[in-house]
Coordinates of C-alpha atoms and ligand atoms in Angstrom, one line a residue:
M1 CA 206.8 169.8 217.3
K2 CA 209.0 171.1 214.6
A3 CA 212.5 172.2 215.6
A4 CA 213.3 175.8 215.3
P5 CA 215.1 176.5 212.1
K6 CA 218.9 176.9 212.5
S7 CA 220.6 180.2 211.9
P8 CA 223.9 180.6 210.0
Q9 CA 225.5 181.2 213.4
D10 CA 224.2 177.9 214.7
L11 CA 225.6 176.2 211.6
L12 CA 229.0 177.9 212.1
Q13 CA 229.2 176.8 215.6
A14 CA 228.2 173.3 214.7
N15 CA 230.7 173.1 211.9
V16 CA 233.6 175.2 213.0
K17 CA 235.8 172.1 213.3
S18 CA 235.3 171.2 209.6
H19 CA 236.2 174.8 208.6
L20 CA 239.3 174.5 210.7
Q21 CA 240.0 171.2 208.9
D22 CA 239.6 173.1 205.6
L23 CA 242.3 175.5 206.8
M24 CA 244.6 172.7 207.8
E25 CA 244.3 171.0 204.4
L26 CA 245.3 174.3 202.7
M27 CA 248.2 174.7 205.1
K28 CA 249.7 171.4 204.1
I29 CA 250.6 172.8 200.6
P30 CA 253.8 174.9 200.6
S31 CA 252.4 177.5 198.3
I32 CA 255.5 179.8 198.5
S33 CA 255.3 182.3 195.8
F34 CA 259.0 183.4 196.0
E35 CA 261.4 182.8 193.2
G36 CA 263.3 179.4 193.5
F37 CA 260.3 177.5 195.0
P38 CA 258.4 175.0 193.0
V39 CA 255.7 176.5 190.8
S40 CA 253.9 173.1 190.9
E41 CA 253.0 173.8 194.6
M42 CA 251.4 177.1 193.6
E43 CA 249.3 175.3 191.0
R44 CA 248.4 172.6 193.5
S45 CA 247.4 175.3 196.0
G46 CA 245.3 177.1 193.4
D47 CA 243.5 173.8 192.5
A48 CA 242.9 173.1 196.3
V49 CA 241.4 176.6 196.8
A50 CA 239.1 176.1 193.7
A51 CA 238.0 172.7 195.1
L52 CA 237.3 174.3 198.5
L53 CA 235.2 177.1 196.9
K54 CA 233.2 174.5 195.0
K55 CA 232.7 172.3 198.1
R56 CA 231.5 175.3 200.1
G57 CA 228.8 176.2 197.6
L58 CA 230.4 178.8 195.4
E59 CA 229.4 178.9 191.7
N60 CA 231.3 179.7 188.5
V61 CA 234.5 178.7 190.1
E62 CA 237.3 179.4 187.8
I63 CA 241.1 179.8 187.9
F64 CA 241.9 183.1 186.3
R65 CA 245.1 182.9 184.4
L66 CA 247.6 185.5 183.3
P67 CA 250.9 184.6 181.7
G68 CA 253.7 184.4 184.3
A69 CA 251.3 184.9 187.2
F70 CA 250.4 182.4 189.9
P71 CA 246.7 181.3 189.9
F72 CA 244.0 183.7 191.0
V73 CA 241.0 181.7 192.1
Y74 CA 237.5 183.0 191.5
G75 CA 234.0 181.9 192.6
D76 CA 230.7 183.7 193.1
Y77 CA 227.3 183.4 194.5
C78 CA 225.0 186.1 193.2
H79 CA 221.4 185.5 194.0
A80 CA 220.4 188.6 196.0
P81 CA 219.0 191.1 193.5
G82 CA 219.0 194.6 194.8
K83 CA 221.4 193.8 197.5
P84 CA 225.1 194.8 197.5
T85 CA 227.8 192.8 195.9
L86 CA 230.9 192.1 198.0
L87 CA 234.3 191.3 196.5
L88 CA 235.8 189.0 199.1
Y89 CA 239.6 188.9 199.0
A90 CA 242.3 186.7 200.5
H91 CA 245.6 185.3 199.2
H92 CA 246.7 181.6 199.0
D93 CA 250.4 182.2 198.6
V94 CA 252.7 182.3 201.7
Q95 CA 256.2 183.5 202.6
P96 CA 259.1 181.0 202.8
A97 CA 259.2 179.1 206.2
G98 CA 262.5 180.6 207.4
N99 CA 264.8 178.5 209.7
P100 CA 263.3 175.0 210.0
E101 CA 265.2 174.5 213.3
R102 CA 263.2 177.4 214.9
W103 CA 259.8 175.8 214.3
S104 CA 258.4 173.8 217.2
S105 CA 256.4 171.7 214.7
P106 CA 257.1 171.5 211.0
P107 CA 255.8 174.5 209.0
F108 CA 253.7 172.6 206.6
E109 CA 252.3 170.1 209.2
P110 CA 249.4 172.1 210.8
T111 CA 249.5 171.4 214.5
L112 CA 247.1 172.4 217.3
R113 CA 248.6 173.3 220.6
E114 CA 248.3 175.7 223.6
G115 CA 249.8 179.1 223.1
P116 CA 249.0 182.7 223.9
G117 CA 245.2 183.0 224.4
G118 CA 244.6 179.3 224.5
M119 CA 244.5 176.7 221.7
R120 CA 246.3 177.8 218.5
L121 CA 246.8 176.3 215.1
Y122 CA 250.5 176.5 214.1
G123 CA 252.0 176.4 210.6
R124 CA 252.9 178.6 207.7
G125 CA 249.8 180.3 206.3
A126 CA 247.8 179.6 209.5
A127 CA 246.9 183.3 209.7
D128 CA 248.6 184.9 206.6
D129 CA 246.5 184.2 204.8
K130 CA 244.9 180.8 204.5
A131 CA 242.6 181.7 207.4
G132 CA 241.3 184.6 205.3
I133 CA 240.2 182.2 202.6
V134 CA 238.3 180.1 205.2
L135 CA 236.7 183.1 206.8
H136 CA 235.0 183.7 203.4
T137 CA 234.1 180.0 202.8
A138 CA 232.9 179.4 206.3
A139 CA 230.6 182.4 206.3
I140 CA 229.1 181.6 202.9
A141 CA 228.6 177.9 203.8
S142 CA 226.9 178.7 207.1
F143 CA 224.1 180.5 205.2
L144 CA 223.7 177.8 202.6
E145 CA 223.8 175.0 205.1
A146 CA 221.1 176.8 207.2
G147 CA 219.0 176.5 204.0
Q148 CA 219.1 180.3 203.5
E149 CA 220.0 182.4 200.6
L150 CA 222.9 184.7 201.1
P151 CA 221.7 188.2 202.1
V152 CA 224.3 189.7 199.8
N153 CA 226.0 188.8 196.5
V154 CA 229.5 187.6 196.8
K155 CA 232.5 187.3 194.4
V156 CA 235.5 185.6 196.0
I157 CA 238.9 186.3 194.6
I158 CA 241.9 184.5 196.1
E159 CA 245.3 185.9 194.9
G160 CA 248.4 183.8 194.3
E161 CA 251.1 186.4 194.3
E162 CA 250.5 188.8 197.2
E163 CA 253.7 187.8 199.1
C164 CA 255.9 188.4 196.1
G165 CA 254.6 191.8 195.2
S166 CA 251.4 191.4 193.2
S167 CA 253.3 192.3 190.0
H168 CA 250.5 191.2 187.7
L169 CA 247.6 193.2 189.2
E170 CA 247.5 195.7 186.3
G171 CA 247.3 193.1 183.6
F172 CA 244.8 191.2 185.8
L173 CA 242.6 194.2 186.1
K174 CA 242.7 194.8 182.4
K175 CA 241.6 191.3 181.6
Y176 CA 239.1 190.6 184.4
R177 CA 237.9 193.9 185.6
S178 CA 234.4 193.6 184.1
R179 CA 233.8 190.4 186.0
L180 CA 234.8 191.9 189.3
D181 CA 232.2 194.7 189.6
A182 CA 231.3 195.1 193.3
D183 CA 230.0 197.7 195.8
V184 CA 232.3 196.8 198.7
L185 CA 235.7 195.2 199.0
V186 CA 236.2 192.9 201.9
I187 CA 239.9 192.2 202.5
A188 CA 240.5 189.3 205.0
D189 CA 244.2 189.6 205.5
M190 CA 244.7 191.7 208.6
G191 CA 245.3 191.6 212.2
N192 CA 243.3 192.4 215.3
F193 CA 244.4 194.7 218.0
D194 CA 244.9 191.9 220.5
I195 CA 243.6 188.4 221.2
G196 CA 239.8 188.8 221.4
V197 CA 240.0 192.5 220.6
P198 CA 239.0 193.1 217.0
A199 CA 240.3 195.9 214.7
L200 CA 239.2 197.5 211.5
T201 CA 242.2 198.7 209.5
M202 CA 242.1 202.1 208.0
A203 CA 245.6 202.5 206.6
L204 CA 248.4 200.4 205.1
R205 CA 251.9 201.4 204.3
G206 CA 253.2 201.1 200.7
I207 CA 256.4 199.4 199.9
V208 CA 259.5 199.9 197.7
G209 CA 262.1 197.2 197.4
V210 CA 265.3 196.3 195.7
H211 CA 267.8 193.5 195.4
I212 CA 271.4 194.8 195.6
E213 CA 274.5 193.0 194.3
V214 CA 277.9 194.4 194.8
S215 CA 280.8 192.6 193.0
G216 CA 284.6 193.2 192.9
L217 CA 286.2 190.0 191.8
D218 CA 285.6 187.3 189.3
K219 CA 286.1 184.7 192.1
S220 CA 286.4 184.5 195.9
V221 CA 290.0 184.5 197.1
H222 CA 292.2 183.9 200.1
S223 CA 291.7 186.8 202.5
G224 CA 295.3 186.6 203.8
M225 CA 297.0 186.4 200.5
W226 CA 295.0 189.3 199.0
G227 CA 293.4 191.2 201.9
G228 CA 294.4 194.9 202.0
P229 CA 294.9 196.0 198.5
V230 CA 292.0 194.0 197.2
P231 CA 288.7 195.6 198.2
D232 CA 286.1 193.5 200.1
P233 CA 282.6 193.5 198.4
A234 CA 280.9 192.5 201.6
M235 CA 282.4 195.5 203.4
A236 CA 281.5 197.7 200.5
L237 CA 277.9 196.5 200.8
S238 CA 277.9 197.0 204.5
K239 CA 279.0 200.6 204.1
M240 CA 276.3 201.2 201.5
L241 CA 273.6 199.8 203.7
A242 CA 274.9 201.8 206.7
S243 CA 274.5 205.0 204.7
L244 CA 270.8 204.4 204.2
V245 CA 269.9 205.4 207.8
D246 CA 271.1 207.8 210.5
D247 CA 272.1 206.7 213.9
Q248 CA 268.4 206.7 215.0
G249 CA 267.5 204.4 212.2
R250 CA 265.7 207.2 210.3
I251 CA 266.0 207.1 206.5
A252 CA 268.9 209.2 205.3
I253 CA 268.4 209.1 201.6
P254 CA 268.0 212.7 200.5
G255 CA 264.5 213.7 199.5
V256 CA 262.7 210.7 201.0
L257 CA 261.6 211.9 204.5
E258 CA 260.7 215.3 202.9
Q259 CA 257.8 213.6 201.1
V260 CA 256.0 212.4 204.2
E261 CA 252.7 214.2 204.7
P262 CA 252.8 215.7 208.1
L263 CA 250.1 214.5 210.5
S264 CA 247.0 216.8 210.6
E265 CA 245.6 218.0 213.9
A266 CA 242.6 215.7 213.2
E267 CA 244.9 212.7 212.8
R268 CA 246.8 213.5 216.0
R269 CA 243.5 213.6 217.9
E270 CA 242.2 210.5 216.3
F271 CA 245.4 208.5 216.8
A272 CA 245.8 209.6 220.4
R273 CA 243.1 207.0 221.0
I274 CA 245.3 204.1 219.9
P275 CA 246.6 202.5 223.0
Y276 CA 250.4 202.1 223.4
R277 CA 252.2 200.3 226.3
E278 CA 255.9 199.8 226.0
E279 CA 255.6 196.5 227.8
D280 CA 253.1 195.1 225.4
F281 CA 255.0 196.5 222.4
R282 CA 258.2 194.8 223.5
K283 CA 256.5 191.5 224.3
Q284 CA 254.6 191.3 221.1
S285 CA 257.5 192.2 218.9
G286 CA 259.8 190.0 220.8
M287 CA 262.4 192.7 221.4
L288 CA 265.3 191.6 223.7
P289 CA 265.5 193.6 227.0
G290 CA 268.5 195.7 225.9
S291 CA 267.0 196.5 222.5
E292 CA 266.0 200.2 222.1
I293 CA 262.7 201.5 220.8
L294 CA 264.0 203.9 218.1
G295 CA 262.6 207.4 218.5
G296 CA 261.6 206.6 222.1
A297 CA 258.1 206.7 223.4
L298 CA 257.0 209.8 221.5
E299 CA 258.8 210.9 218.4
D300 CA 257.3 214.3 217.2
G301 CA 254.5 213.5 219.7
I302 CA 253.7 210.3 217.9
S303 CA 253.7 206.9 219.7
P304 CA 255.4 203.8 218.2
M305 CA 252.0 202.2 217.4
V306 CA 251.2 205.2 215.2
R307 CA 254.6 205.4 213.7
L308 CA 254.1 201.8 212.5
F309 CA 251.7 203.0 209.9
R310 CA 252.2 206.8 209.6
K311 CA 256.0 207.0 209.4
P312 CA 258.3 205.3 206.8
S313 CA 260.9 202.7 207.7
L314 CA 263.8 201.0 206.0
T315 CA 264.7 197.3 206.6
V316 CA 267.6 195.1 205.4
N317 CA 265.6 191.9 204.9
A318 CA 268.5 189.7 203.9
I319 CA 272.2 189.8 203.4
E320 CA 274.3 187.2 201.7
A321 CA 277.9 186.9 201.0
S322 CA 279.3 183.7 202.2
S323 CA 277.4 181.7 204.9
R324 CA 278.1 180.2 208.3
L325 CA 278.8 176.9 206.7
T326 CA 281.3 178.2 204.2
A327 CA 282.8 181.1 206.3
G328 CA 286.3 180.4 205.1
N329 CA 289.0 183.0 205.3
I330 CA 288.0 184.5 202.0
I331 CA 287.3 187.8 200.3
N332 CA 283.9 187.1 198.8
R333 CA 283.6 187.8 195.1
S334 CA 280.2 189.5 195.6
A335 CA 277.7 190.4 198.3
W336 CA 273.9 190.6 198.0
S337 CA 271.1 192.2 200.0
K338 CA 267.4 192.8 199.8
V339 CA 266.3 196.2 201.2
T340 CA 262.7 197.4 201.5
I341 CA 261.3 200.8 202.5
R342 CA 257.7 201.2 203.9
L343 CA 255.9 204.2 202.6
V344 CA 253.3 206.4 204.1
A345 CA 250.9 209.2 202.9
G346 CA 252.6 211.7 200.6
M347 CA 255.4 209.4 199.4
D348 CA 255.7 208.6 195.7
P349 CA 256.8 205.0 195.2
E350 CA 258.6 205.5 191.9
K351 CA 260.3 208.6 193.2
V352 CA 261.5 206.8 196.3
L353 CA 262.7 203.9 194.2
A354 CA 264.7 206.3 192.0
Q355 CA 266.2 208.1 195.1
L356 CA 267.1 204.8 196.7
K357 CA 268.9 203.6 193.6
A358 CA 270.7 206.9 193.1
H359 CA 271.8 206.9 196.7
L360 CA 273.2 203.4 196.4
A361 CA 275.0 204.2 193.2
K362 CA 276.6 207.3 194.8
H363 CA 277.7 205.4 197.9
T364 CA 279.2 202.4 196.1
P365 CA 282.9 202.6 197.2
W366 CA 286.1 201.4 195.6
G367 CA 284.9 201.0 192.1
M368 CA 282.7 198.0 193.0
E369 CA 280.2 196.9 190.4
L370 CA 276.6 197.5 191.4
K371 CA 273.6 195.6 190.1
I372 CA 270.1 196.4 191.2
T373 CA 267.2 194.0 190.4
G374 CA 263.9 192.8 191.9
E375 CA 262.5 196.3 191.9
A376 CA 259.0 196.7 193.5
A377 CA 257.0 199.9 194.2
S378 CA 253.4 200.3 195.5
P379 CA 251.9 203.3 197.4
A380 CA 250.4 203.6 200.8
W381 CA 246.6 203.4 201.2
S382 CA 244.2 204.8 203.7
T383 CA 240.5 205.4 204.0
Q384 CA 238.0 207.5 206.0
M385 CA 236.0 205.1 208.0
K386 CA 232.6 206.7 207.2
G387 CA 229.4 205.4 205.6
P388 CA 227.1 202.4 205.8
A389 CA 229.8 199.8 204.9
F390 CA 232.0 200.9 207.8
D391 CA 229.1 201.0 210.1
A392 CA 228.2 197.5 209.1
A393 CA 231.7 196.2 209.6
Y394 CA 231.9 197.9 213.0
A395 CA 228.6 196.4 214.1
A396 CA 229.6 193.0 212.7
L397 CA 232.9 192.8 214.6
E398 CA 231.3 194.0 217.8
R399 CA 228.7 191.3 217.5
G400 CA 231.2 188.6 216.6
Y401 CA 233.8 189.3 219.2
G402 CA 231.6 190.8 221.9
K403 CA 233.8 193.8 222.0
A404 CA 233.9 197.1 220.1
P405 CA 236.6 197.1 217.4
L406 CA 239.4 199.6 217.3
T407 CA 240.2 201.4 214.1
L408 CA 243.9 201.1 213.4
G409 CA 246.5 201.6 210.8
S410 CA 248.8 198.7 209.9
G411 CA 252.5 198.9 209.0
G412 CA 252.1 196.1 206.4
S413 CA 251.3 196.4 202.7
I414 CA 248.7 194.9 200.4
P415 CA 249.1 196.2 196.9
F416 CA 245.8 194.7 195.8
V417 CA 243.8 197.1 198.1
R418 CA 244.7 200.3 196.5
S419 CA 244.6 199.0 192.9
F420 CA 241.2 197.5 193.4
S421 CA 239.5 200.2 195.3
D422 CA 240.7 202.6 192.6
A423 CA 239.7 200.4 189.7
L424 CA 236.2 199.9 191.2
G425 CA 235.7 203.7 191.5
G426 CA 236.7 204.1 195.1
V427 CA 234.3 201.6 196.6
P428 CA 234.7 201.2 200.4
A429 CA 237.3 198.6 201.4
L430 CA 236.8 196.8 204.7
L431 CA 240.0 195.3 206.1
V432 CA 239.6 192.6 208.6
G433 CA 241.3 189.4 209.6
V434 CA 242.4 187.0 212.4
E435 CA 246.0 187.7 212.9
D436 CA 246.9 188.9 216.4
P437 CA 250.1 190.3 217.9
Y438 CA 251.3 186.7 218.7
T439 CA 250.7 185.4 215.2
N440 CA 254.3 185.9 214.0
A441 CA 253.4 186.0 210.3
H442 CA 256.4 185.7 208.0
G443 CA 258.5 184.4 211.0
E444 CA 258.8 181.0 212.5
N445 CA 255.9 179.4 214.4
E446 CA 253.2 181.4 212.7
S447 CA 249.8 180.7 214.3
V448 CA 246.2 181.6 214.5
G449 CA 244.1 181.5 217.7
V450 CA 241.3 179.0 217.4
S451 CA 238.9 181.1 219.4
D452 CA 239.5 184.3 217.3
F453 CA 239.2 182.2 214.1
E454 CA 235.7 181.3 215.2
K455 CA 234.9 184.8 216.2
G456 CA 236.2 186.0 212.9
C457 CA 234.0 183.6 211.0
L458 CA 231.0 184.7 213.1
S459 CA 231.8 188.4 212.4
H460 CA 231.9 187.6 208.7
I461 CA 228.3 186.1 208.9
Y462 CA 227.2 189.3 210.7
L463 CA 229.0 191.4 208.1
F464 CA 226.9 190.0 205.3
E465 CA 223.7 190.6 207.4
E466 CA 224.7 194.1 208.5
L467 CA 225.6 195.2 205.0
A468 CA 222.4 193.8 203.5
K469 CA 220.4 195.6 206.3
R470 CA 222.0 198.9 205.8
W471 CA 222.3 199.0 202.0
G472 CA 220.4 201.7 200.2
K473 CA 219.1 203.2 203.4
Ligands
BES1 N1 248.9 190.3 205.4 C1 250.1 191.0 205.1 C2 249.9 192.5 205.3 C3 249.7 192.9 206.7 C4 250.8 192.9 207.6 C5 248.5 193.3 207.1 C6 250.6 193.2 208.9 C7 248.3 193.6 208.4 C8 249.3 193.6 209.3 C9 250.5 190.7 203.7 O1 250.4 189.3 203.4 C10 251.9 191.0 203.5 O2 252.7 190.5 204.2 N2 252.2 191.9 202.5 C11 253.5 192.1 202.1 C12 253.4 192.9 200.8 C13 254.6 193.0 200.0 C14 255.2 191.7 199.6 C15 254.3 193.8 198.7 C16 254.3 192.9 203.2 O3 253.7 193.8 203.9 O4 255.4 192.7 203.3
MN2 MN1 248.7 188.5 204.0
MN3 MN1 252.2 188.3 204.4

């Protein structure tokens, strides 16, 4: 008797360990795209991703190059005439690892251990976003290993500069747009609602950022000998930063909040479905017991879960003057900070950037010198979850996770999404991924749940099938 032919799902289940192994191999490369980290690791990471795409059956694998940009890796498999073409996106760069002492296992030594929801894989990039790369390769490979053709055409694009602001997207589109024609964008760089509870993301915030340097001296000096008449640049910076928000943490830069598009009645109704429990919110964000939820449980009738993607916010990401190690009794010659603002519907990034800079200039005290660099600006994005592509994604997640997905907005930003869905003429963008509220992306001990990783891969297989089935109907 002949054995029944194996399905892609069977192959995924049989080979999930080897896909997890692919993920671990990618995680060993510290592909940090921030300034000051070795470019050679970004190159090594690009090469490793290209090799993985080839190994998993993709064709025409190529590293797309743009002067000054980190490698974008491309591969395709287009043998389904008449079927839709998916542009599958993830990014292979990661954020810096933060404080090494706060990692339970070294950030670039992928480690499996128990954690929230069972077995988890720990290390930088585990979820954000090396898992996204492997979701694509695992799904594609499962069809090919089952001896089947893919039910759709796929073009895989793995970005190398997402975490540092995607500053070459425009040039990239100019050069490569014609090779990236697609009917649907699939972005694997998101989070689920909870462990085992999938989500489809329908909104992202935009982002505006600056690096601020305030200087008052040509050298650091003794704070006893000179303190008083000589102004302190670190204090000047502190006052400037404090002027950016009111006592409820709301942005206090004139003209910024005014841009926010008020929530429509339809949005209010739709968002009322998004669950919010203070207890979960506190636990997942890691807020200490005394720490207040700004705006309370309902600001303007809007819960914190909704404010995360439908209200703007301002964060001081870093401050540097002296350091703990060199905290002598000195007046520091200069002080530095990175500030970012998250944008929502209605906000114009360039305008907010100009308002932020003008506000900082106006609030620079004591004749200190102000230098602003590292400017970044990209708009918010949102979509109506309607049409066959969204139906397909919904069905695929429901099949893969055994639970209906929630449609959620996310507070994070991915400049690629807006640029590409616009460039491709407004094609639907499906935002999925395997982060969960315990992932701690960008922080220490980043992790991905092994069981959700598998469910995510499975959903990706179903997504190809569901899209093929619904296309043109
Ligand atoms: N994957 C995240 C975006 C994200 C965050 C999606 C939370 C869903 C939930 C992405 O890698 C990211 O971190 N983006 C940066 C963009 C910035 C550098 C322009 C961000 O949001 O800070
Ligand atoms: Mn990401
Ligand atoms: Mn990220």
